mmCIF file of C-alpha atoms in Angstrom:
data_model
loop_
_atom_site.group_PDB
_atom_site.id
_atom_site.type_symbol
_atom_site.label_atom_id
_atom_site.label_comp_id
_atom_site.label_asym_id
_atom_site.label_seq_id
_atom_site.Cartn_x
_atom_site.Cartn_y
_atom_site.Cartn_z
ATOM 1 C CA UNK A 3 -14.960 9.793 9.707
ATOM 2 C CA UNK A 4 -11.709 8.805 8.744
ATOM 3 C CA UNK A 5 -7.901 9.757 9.410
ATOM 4 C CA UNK A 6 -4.729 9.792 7.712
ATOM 5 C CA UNK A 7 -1.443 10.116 9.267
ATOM 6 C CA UNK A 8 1.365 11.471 6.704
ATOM 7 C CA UNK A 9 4.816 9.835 8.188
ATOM 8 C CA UNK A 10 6.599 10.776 5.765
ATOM 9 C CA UNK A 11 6.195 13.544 2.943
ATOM 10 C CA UNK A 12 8.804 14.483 -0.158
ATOM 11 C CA UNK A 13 9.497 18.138 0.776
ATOM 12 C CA UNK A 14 6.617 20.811 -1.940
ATOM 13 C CA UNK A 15 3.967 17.942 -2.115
ATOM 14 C CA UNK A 16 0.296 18.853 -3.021
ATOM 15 C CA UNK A 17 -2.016 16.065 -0.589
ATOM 16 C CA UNK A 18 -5.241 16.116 -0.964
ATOM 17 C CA UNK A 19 -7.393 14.526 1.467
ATOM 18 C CA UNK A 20 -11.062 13.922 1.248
ATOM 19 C CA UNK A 21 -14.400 12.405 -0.156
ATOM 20 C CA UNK A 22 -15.239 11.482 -3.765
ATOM 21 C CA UNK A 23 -18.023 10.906 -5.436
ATOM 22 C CA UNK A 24 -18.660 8.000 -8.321
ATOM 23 C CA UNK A 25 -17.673 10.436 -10.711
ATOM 24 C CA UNK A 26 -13.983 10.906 -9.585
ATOM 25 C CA UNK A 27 -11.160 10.472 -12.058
ATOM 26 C CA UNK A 28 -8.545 8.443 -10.975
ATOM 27 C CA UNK A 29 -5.724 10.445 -12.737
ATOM 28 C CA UNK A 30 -6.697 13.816 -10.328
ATOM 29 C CA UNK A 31 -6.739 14.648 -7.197
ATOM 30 C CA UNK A 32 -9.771 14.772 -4.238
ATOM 31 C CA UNK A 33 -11.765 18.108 -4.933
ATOM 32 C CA UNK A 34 -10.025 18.503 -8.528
ATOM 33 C CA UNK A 35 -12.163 15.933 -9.631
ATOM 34 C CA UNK A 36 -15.688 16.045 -10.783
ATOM 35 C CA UNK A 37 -18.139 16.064 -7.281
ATOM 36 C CA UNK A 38 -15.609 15.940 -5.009
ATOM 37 C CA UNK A 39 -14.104 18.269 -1.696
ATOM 38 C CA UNK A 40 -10.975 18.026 0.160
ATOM 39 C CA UNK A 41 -8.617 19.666 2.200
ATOM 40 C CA UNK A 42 -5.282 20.348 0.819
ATOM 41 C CA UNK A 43 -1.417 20.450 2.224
ATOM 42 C CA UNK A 44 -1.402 24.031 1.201
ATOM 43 C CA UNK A 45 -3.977 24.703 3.583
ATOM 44 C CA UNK A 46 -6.634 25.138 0.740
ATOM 45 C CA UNK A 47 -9.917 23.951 0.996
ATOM 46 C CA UNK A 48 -11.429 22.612 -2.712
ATOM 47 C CA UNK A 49 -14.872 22.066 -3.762
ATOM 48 C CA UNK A 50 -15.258 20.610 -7.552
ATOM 49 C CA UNK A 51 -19.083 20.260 -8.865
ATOM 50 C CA UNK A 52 -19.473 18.693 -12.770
ATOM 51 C CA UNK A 53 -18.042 21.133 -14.616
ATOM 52 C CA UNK A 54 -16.036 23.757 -12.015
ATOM 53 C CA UNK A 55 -13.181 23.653 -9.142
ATOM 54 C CA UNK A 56 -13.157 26.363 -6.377
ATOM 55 C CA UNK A 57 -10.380 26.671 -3.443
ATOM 56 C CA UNK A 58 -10.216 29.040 -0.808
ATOM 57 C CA UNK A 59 -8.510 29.591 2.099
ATOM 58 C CA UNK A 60 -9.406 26.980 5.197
ATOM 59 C CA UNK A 61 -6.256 26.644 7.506
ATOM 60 C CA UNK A 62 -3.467 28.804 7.301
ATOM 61 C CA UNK A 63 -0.743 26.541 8.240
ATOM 62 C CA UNK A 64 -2.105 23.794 6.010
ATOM 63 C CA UNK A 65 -0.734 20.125 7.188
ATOM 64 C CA UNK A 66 2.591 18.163 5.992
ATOM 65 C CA UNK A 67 4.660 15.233 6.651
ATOM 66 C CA UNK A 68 4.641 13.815 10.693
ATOM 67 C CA UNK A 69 0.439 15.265 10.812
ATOM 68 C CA UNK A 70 -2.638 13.561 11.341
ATOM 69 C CA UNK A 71 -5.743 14.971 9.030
ATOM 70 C CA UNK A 72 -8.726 13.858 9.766
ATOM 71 C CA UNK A 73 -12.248 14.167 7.258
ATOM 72 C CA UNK A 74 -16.111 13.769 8.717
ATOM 73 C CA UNK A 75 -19.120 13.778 6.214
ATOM 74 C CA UNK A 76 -22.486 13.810 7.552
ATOM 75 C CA UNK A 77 -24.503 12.352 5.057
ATOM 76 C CA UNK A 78 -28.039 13.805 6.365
ATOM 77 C CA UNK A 79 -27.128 17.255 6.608
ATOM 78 C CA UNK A 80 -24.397 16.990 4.223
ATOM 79 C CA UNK A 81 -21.949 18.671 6.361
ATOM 80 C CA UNK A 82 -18.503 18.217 6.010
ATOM 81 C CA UNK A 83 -15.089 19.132 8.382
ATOM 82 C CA UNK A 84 -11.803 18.511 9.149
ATOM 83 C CA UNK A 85 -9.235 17.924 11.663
ATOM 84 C CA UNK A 86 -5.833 18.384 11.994
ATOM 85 C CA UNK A 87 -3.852 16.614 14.751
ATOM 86 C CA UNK A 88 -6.666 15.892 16.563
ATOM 87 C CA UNK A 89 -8.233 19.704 16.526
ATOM 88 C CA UNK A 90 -11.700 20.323 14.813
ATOM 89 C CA UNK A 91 -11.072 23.138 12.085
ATOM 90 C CA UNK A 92 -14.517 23.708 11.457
ATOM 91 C CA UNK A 93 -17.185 23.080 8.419
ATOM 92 C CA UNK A 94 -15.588 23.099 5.436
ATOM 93 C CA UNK A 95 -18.920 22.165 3.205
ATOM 94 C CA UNK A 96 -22.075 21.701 3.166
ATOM 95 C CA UNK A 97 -23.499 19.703 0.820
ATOM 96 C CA UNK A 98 -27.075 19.800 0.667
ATOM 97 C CA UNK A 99 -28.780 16.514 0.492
ATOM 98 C CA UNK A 100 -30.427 16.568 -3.681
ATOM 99 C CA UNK A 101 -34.179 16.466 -3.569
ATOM 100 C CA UNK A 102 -35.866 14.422 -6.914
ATOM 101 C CA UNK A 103 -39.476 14.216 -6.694
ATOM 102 C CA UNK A 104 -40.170 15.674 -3.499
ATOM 103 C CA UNK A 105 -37.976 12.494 -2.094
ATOM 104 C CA UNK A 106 -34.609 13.609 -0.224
ATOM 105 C CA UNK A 107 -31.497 11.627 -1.932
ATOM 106 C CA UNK A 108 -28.640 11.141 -0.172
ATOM 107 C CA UNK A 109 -24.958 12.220 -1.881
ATOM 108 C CA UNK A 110 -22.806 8.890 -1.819
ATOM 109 C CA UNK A 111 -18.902 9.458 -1.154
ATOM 110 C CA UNK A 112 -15.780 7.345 -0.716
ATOM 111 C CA UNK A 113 -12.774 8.390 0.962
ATOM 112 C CA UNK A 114 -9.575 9.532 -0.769
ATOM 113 C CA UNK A 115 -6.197 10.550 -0.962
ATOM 114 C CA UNK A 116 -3.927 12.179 -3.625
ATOM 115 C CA UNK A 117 -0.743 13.668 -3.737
ATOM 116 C CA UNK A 118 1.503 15.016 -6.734
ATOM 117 C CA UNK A 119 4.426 13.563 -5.542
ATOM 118 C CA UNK A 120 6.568 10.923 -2.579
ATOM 119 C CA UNK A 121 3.942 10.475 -0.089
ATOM 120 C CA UNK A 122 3.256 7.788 2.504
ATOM 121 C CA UNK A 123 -0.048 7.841 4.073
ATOM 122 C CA UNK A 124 -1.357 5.519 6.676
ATOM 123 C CA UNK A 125 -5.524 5.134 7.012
ATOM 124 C CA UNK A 126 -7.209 4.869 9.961
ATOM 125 C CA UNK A 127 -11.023 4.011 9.095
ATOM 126 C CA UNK A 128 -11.638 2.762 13.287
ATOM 127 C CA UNK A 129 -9.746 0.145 13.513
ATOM 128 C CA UNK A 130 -7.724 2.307 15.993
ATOM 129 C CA UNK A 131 -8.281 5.259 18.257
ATOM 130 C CA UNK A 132 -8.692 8.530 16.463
ATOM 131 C CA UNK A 133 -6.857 11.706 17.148
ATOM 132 C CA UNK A 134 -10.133 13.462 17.131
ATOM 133 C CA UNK A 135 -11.506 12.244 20.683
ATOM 134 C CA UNK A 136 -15.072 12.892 19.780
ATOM 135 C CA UNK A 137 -14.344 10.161 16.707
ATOM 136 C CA UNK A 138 -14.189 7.456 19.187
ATOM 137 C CA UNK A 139 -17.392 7.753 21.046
#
């Protein structure tokens, strides 16, 4: 689980906030990139496998500058949510787990942040309270 706090936004920015595989391409943005999901300022949710991108709606009001978003993966069940100021918006993904040889394998993904334009955005990886109260037990 991580968070980012957005103090300060340049008014139409696209942020993109959320996990990455190996794969991702440093000139795009989180779920525009091959194996990759995120959660979007326009209140998108984005899912890109190796060759396609899907969005769909996930939170009406999508987030912007002054907001806290927050990203959990559960690597076992491959589950994957977001929070906005603190509130749990549900499960965005699910990424099953990929099975080779009868052997479960674990996906492997990094955090990440984009944005198409003026963006500050401030990390919080633990090393302070989380908005998300259940992050902190």
């Amino acid at each position: 689980y991580f968070e980012v706090h957005l103090p300060h936004l340049q008014p139409g920015a696209l942020v993109s906030i959320g996990l990455v595989s190996a794969a991702f391409l440093e000139t795009s943005m989180p779920g525009y990139s091959p194996v990759s999901v995120a959660f979007a300022s326009d209140g998108t949710r984005c899912h890109s496998g190796r060759t396609s991108i899907a969005c769909s709606p996930y939170h009406a009001d999508g987030f912007g500058q002054g907001d806290v978003v927050g990203c959990a993966y559960r690597p076992v069940t491959g589950d994957v949510f977001f929070t906005l100021n603190g509130e749990y918006l549900g499960e965005a993904f699910s990424l099953k787990p990929r099975r080779t040889d009868g052997n479960t394998r674990m996906l492997h993904f990094h955090a990440a942040v984009g944005a198409d334009a003026g963006c500050v955005a401030e990390c919080n990886f633990g090393t302070a309270p989380f908005a998300y109260e259940p992050a902190n037990e």
